[in-house]
Coordinates of C-alpha atoms and ligand atoms in Angstrom, one line a residue:
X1 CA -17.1 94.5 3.8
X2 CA -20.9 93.4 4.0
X3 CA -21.7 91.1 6.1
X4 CA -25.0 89.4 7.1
X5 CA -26.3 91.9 8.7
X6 CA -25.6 94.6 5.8
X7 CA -27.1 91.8 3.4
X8 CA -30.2 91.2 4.9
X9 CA -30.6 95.2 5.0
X10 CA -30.0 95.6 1.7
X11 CA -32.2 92.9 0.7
X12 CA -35.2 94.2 3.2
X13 CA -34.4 97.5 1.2
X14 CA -35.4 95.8 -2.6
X15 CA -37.7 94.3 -0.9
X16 CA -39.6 97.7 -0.4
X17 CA -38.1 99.8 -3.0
X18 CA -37.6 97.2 -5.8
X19 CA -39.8 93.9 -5.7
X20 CA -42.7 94.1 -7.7
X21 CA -41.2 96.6 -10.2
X22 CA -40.1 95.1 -13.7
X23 CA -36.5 95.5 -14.9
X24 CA -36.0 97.8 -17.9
X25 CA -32.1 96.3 -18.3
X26 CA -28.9 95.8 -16.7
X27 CA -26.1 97.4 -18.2
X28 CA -22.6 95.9 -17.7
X29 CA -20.2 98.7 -17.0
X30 CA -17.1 96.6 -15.4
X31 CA -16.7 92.9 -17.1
X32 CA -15.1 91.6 -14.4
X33 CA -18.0 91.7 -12.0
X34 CA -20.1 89.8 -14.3
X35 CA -19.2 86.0 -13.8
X36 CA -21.7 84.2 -15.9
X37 CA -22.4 84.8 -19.7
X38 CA -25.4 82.3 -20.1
X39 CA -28.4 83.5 -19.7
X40 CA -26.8 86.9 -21.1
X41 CA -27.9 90.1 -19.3
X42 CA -30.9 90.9 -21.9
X43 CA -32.4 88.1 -20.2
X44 CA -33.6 90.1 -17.6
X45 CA -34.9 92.6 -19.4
X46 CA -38.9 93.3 -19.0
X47 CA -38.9 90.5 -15.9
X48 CA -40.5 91.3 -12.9
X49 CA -37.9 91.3 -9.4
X50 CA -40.3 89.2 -7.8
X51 CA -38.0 88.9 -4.4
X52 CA -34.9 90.2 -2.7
X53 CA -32.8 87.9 -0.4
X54 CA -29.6 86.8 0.8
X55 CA -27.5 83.3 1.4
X56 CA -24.8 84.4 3.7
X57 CA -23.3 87.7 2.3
X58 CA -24.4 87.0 -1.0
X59 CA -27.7 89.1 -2.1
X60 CA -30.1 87.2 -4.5
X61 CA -32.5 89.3 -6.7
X62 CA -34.9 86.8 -8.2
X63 CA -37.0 87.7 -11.4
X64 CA -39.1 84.4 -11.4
X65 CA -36.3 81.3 -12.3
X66 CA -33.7 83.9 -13.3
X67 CA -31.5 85.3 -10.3
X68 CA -29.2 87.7 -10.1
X69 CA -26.8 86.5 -7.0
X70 CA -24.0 89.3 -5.9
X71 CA -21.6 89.1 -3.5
X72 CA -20.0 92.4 -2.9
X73 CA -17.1 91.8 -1.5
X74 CA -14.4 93.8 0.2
X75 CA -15.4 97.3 -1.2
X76 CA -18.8 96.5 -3.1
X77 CA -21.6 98.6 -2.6
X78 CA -25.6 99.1 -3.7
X79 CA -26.5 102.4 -4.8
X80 CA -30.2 103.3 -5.4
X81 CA -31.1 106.0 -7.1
X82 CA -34.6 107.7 -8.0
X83 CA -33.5 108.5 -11.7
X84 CA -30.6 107.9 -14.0
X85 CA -29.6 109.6 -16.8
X86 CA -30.8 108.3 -20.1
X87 CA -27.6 108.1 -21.6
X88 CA -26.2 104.0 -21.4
X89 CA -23.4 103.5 -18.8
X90 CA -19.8 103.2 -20.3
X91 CA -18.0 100.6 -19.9
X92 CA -14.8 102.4 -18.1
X93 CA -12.7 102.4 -14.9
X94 CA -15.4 104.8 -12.6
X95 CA -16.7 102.7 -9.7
X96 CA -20.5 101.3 -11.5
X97 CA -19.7 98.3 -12.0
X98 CA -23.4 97.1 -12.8
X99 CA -26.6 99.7 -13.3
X100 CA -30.2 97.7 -12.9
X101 CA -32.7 99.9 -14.7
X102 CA -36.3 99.1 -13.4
X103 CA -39.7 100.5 -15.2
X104 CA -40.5 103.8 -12.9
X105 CA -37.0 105.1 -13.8
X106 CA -35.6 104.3 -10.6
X107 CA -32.8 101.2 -10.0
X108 CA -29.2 100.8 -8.3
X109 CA -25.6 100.7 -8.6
X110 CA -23.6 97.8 -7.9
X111 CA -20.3 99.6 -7.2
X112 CA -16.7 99.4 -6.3
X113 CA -14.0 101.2 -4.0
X114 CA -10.1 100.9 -4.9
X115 CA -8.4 98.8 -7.5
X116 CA -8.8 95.6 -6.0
X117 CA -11.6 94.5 -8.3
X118 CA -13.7 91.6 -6.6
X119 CA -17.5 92.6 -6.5
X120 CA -18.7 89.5 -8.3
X121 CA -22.7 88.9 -10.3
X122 CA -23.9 86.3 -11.5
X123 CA -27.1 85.1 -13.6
X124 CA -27.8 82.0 -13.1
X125 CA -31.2 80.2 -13.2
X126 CA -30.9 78.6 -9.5
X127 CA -28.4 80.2 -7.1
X128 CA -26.8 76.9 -6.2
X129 CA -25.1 77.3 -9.8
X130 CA -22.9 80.2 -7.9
X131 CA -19.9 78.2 -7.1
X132 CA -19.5 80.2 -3.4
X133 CA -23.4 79.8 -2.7
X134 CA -23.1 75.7 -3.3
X135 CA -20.9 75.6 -0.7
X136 CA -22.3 77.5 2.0
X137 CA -22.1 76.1 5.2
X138 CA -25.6 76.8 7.1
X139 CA -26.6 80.6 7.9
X140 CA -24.9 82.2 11.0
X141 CA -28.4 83.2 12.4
X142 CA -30.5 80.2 11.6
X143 CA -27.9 77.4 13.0
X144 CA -28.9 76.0 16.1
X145 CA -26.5 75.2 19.3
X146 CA -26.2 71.6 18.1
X147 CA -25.6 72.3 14.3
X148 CA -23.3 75.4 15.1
X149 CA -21.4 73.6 17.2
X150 CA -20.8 70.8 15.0
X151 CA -19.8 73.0 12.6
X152 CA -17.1 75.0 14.5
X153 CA -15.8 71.5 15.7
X154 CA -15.4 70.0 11.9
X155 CA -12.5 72.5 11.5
X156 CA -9.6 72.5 13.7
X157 CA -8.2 75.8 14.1
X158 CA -8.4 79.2 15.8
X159 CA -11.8 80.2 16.2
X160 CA -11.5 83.3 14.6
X161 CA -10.9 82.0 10.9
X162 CA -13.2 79.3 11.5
X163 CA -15.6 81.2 12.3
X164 CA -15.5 83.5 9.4
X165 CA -15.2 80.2 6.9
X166 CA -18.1 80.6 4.8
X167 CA -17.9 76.6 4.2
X168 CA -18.3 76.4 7.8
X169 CA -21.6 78.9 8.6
X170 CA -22.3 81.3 6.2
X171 CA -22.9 84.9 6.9
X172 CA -19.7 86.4 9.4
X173 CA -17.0 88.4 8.2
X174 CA -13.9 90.3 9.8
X175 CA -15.5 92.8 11.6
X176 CA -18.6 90.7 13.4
X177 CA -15.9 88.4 14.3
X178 CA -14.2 90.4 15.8
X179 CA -17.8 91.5 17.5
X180 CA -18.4 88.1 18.6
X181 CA -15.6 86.8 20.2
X182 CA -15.2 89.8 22.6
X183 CA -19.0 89.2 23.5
X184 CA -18.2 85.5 23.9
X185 CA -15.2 86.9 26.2
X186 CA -12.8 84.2 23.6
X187 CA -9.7 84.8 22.4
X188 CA -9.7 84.6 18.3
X189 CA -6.4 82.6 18.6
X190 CA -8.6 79.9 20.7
X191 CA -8.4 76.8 18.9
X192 CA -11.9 75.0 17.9
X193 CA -11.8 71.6 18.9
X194 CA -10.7 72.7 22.8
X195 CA -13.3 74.8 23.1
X196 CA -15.5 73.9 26.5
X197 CA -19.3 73.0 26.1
X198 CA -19.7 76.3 28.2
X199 CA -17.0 78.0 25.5
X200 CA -19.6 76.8 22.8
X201 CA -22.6 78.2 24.5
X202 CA -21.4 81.2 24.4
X203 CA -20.2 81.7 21.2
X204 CA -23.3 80.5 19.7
X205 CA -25.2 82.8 22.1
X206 CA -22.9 85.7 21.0
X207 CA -23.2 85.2 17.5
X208 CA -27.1 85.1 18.0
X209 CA -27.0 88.4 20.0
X210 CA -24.4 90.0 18.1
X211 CA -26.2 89.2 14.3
X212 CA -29.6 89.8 15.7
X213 CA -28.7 93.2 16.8
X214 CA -27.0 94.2 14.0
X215 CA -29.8 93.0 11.4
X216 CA -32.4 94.9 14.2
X217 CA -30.3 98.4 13.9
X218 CA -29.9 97.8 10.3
X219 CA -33.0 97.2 8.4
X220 CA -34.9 100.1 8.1
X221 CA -31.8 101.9 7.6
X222 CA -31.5 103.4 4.1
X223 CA -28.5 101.6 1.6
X224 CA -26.6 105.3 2.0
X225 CA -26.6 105.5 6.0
X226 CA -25.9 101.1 6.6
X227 CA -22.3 101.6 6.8
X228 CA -22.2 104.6 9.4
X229 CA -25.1 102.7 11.5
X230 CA -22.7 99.7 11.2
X231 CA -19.2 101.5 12.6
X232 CA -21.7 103.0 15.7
X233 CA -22.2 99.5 16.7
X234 CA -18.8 98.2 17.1
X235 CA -17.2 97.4 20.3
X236 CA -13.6 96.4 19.3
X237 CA -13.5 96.0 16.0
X238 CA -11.8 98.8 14.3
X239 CA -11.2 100.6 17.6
X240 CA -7.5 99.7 18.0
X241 CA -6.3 102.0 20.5
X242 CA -9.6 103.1 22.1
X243 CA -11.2 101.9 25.8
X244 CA -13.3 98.9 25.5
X245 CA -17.1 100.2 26.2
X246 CA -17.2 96.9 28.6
X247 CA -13.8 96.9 30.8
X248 CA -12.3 99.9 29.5
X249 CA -8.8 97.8 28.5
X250 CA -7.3 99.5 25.8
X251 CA -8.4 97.7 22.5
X252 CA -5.5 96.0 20.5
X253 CA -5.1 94.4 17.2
X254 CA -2.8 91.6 15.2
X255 CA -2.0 92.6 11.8
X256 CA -1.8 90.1 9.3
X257 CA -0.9 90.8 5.5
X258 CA -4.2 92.0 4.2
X259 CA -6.3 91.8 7.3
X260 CA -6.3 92.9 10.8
X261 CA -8.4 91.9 13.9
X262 CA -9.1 93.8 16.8
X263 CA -9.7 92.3 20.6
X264 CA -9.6 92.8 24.6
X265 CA -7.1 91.8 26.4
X266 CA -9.2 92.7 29.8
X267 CA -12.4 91.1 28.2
X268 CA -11.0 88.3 25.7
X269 CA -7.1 87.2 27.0
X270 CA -6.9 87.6 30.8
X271 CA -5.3 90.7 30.5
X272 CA -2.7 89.3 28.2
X273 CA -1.6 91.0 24.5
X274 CA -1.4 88.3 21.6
X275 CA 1.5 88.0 19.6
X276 CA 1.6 90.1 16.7
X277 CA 3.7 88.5 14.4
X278 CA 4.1 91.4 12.1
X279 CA 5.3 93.6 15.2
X280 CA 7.5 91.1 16.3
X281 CA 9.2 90.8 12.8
X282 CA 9.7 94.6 12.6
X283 CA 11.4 94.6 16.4
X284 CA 14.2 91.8 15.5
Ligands
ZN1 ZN1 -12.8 94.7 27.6

């Protein structure tokens, strides 16, 4: 899934490639990913994308007052492509979900892996009307010690899931999670509101480093090549099984219905493995 870091890549990549060029039309291929109905889509057409950005993981393309606010979810991607063919996009089951046509015959993709459909657009005329932007907590990478830590401590719970609240800070998923809390040496079962000042420090500090880097390796990087420079960069996440690069502890993971996380025992747990209680379940 795209996270912040991803985002703001994406958006640096309009940015350069996009903004400044007018939009010929958006064509609709999947329904589902198109939320709003008012302004229709032909709105849009001959508006200049006057800017590219992001609040948390959700990328805003702005035409003037009208904006175009995606959030890609699980298996969304952007696709951008020097030419299309002329022929309209059908509305069908393929993967486009949305085509942006812009005025030099270039555009993107908005598309989407697997069956699960999620990717989700919207047109709104102020991306506060996008019910998961209004209620955005502050951006990961902007929040200060004081405000992220007051923001961590509003929620009681484990730090992992708080962390990854968008309601709380906006802009961490699943796998910078995971990231942070093995920089922060914290287990992602610790619970929020026993966290130590020190404990704090250093997850804000890791969430700083571990965001910053990210966005620094990221932009730059073309939309095809994001995803393979974001699996280079990954410490534990998604490296169940493998040495950590830090202690060289064997990395584990809990396994949860639809998600899994990945950690340290050296680095994160005093050497201890969490409960997994799918495992546990299966052993009985
Ligand atoms: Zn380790």
């Amino acid at each position: 899934m795209p996270e912040l870091p991803e985002v703001e890549a994406l958006a640096a990549y309009l940015r350069e490639r996009a903004v400044g060029r007018r939009v010929e039309r958006i064509e609709v291929a999947a329904i589902s990913a198109l939320k709003t109905y008012d302004p229709p889509v032909t709105a849009a057409a001959g508006r200049t994308l006057t800017g590219a950005g992001r609040h948390g993981k959700f990328l805003d393309l702005s035409m003037d007052d009208l904006h175009l606010v995606v959030h890609l979810a699980r298996a969304g991607w952007l696709h951008y492509r020097e030419a299309f063919a002329a022929t309209p996009l059908k509305p069908g089951k393929g993967p486009i979900a949305l085509r942006v046509r812009l005025d030099d015959g270039s555009g993107f993709d908005l598309t989407e892996a697997g069956t699960q459909k999620s990717l989700a657009s919207y047109l709104v005329t102020d991306p506060a009307q996008v019910p998961g932007v209004a209620k955005l907590g502050p951006d990961a990478l902007a929040a200060d010690l004081a405000t992220f830590a007051a923001r961590i401590r509003s929620r009681r719970g484990q730090v992992k899931g708080v962390l990854t609240d968008q309601e709380v800070l906006a802009g961490v998923g699943n796998a910078y999670s995971d990231e942070i809390l093995h920089v922060a040496k914290l287990s992602p079962f610790a619970i929020t509101d026993r966290l130590t000042d020190e404990q704090m420090v250093r997850l804000h500090d890791a969430t700083q480093q571990t965001l910053t880097d990210a966005v620094n390796r990221s932009v730059g990087q073309r939309a095809a090549t994001l995803k393979s420079e974001k699996r280079s960069g990954l410490r534990v996440h998604a490296r169940t099984g493998l040495p950590c690069p830090i202690c060289g502890d064997t990395v584990r993971e809990v396994s949860f219905a639809d998600s899994s996380l990945q950690y340290c025992p050296g680095c994160q747990t005093g050497g201890k493995p969490l409960a997994d209680r799918r495992l546990s379940r299966l052993v009985k």
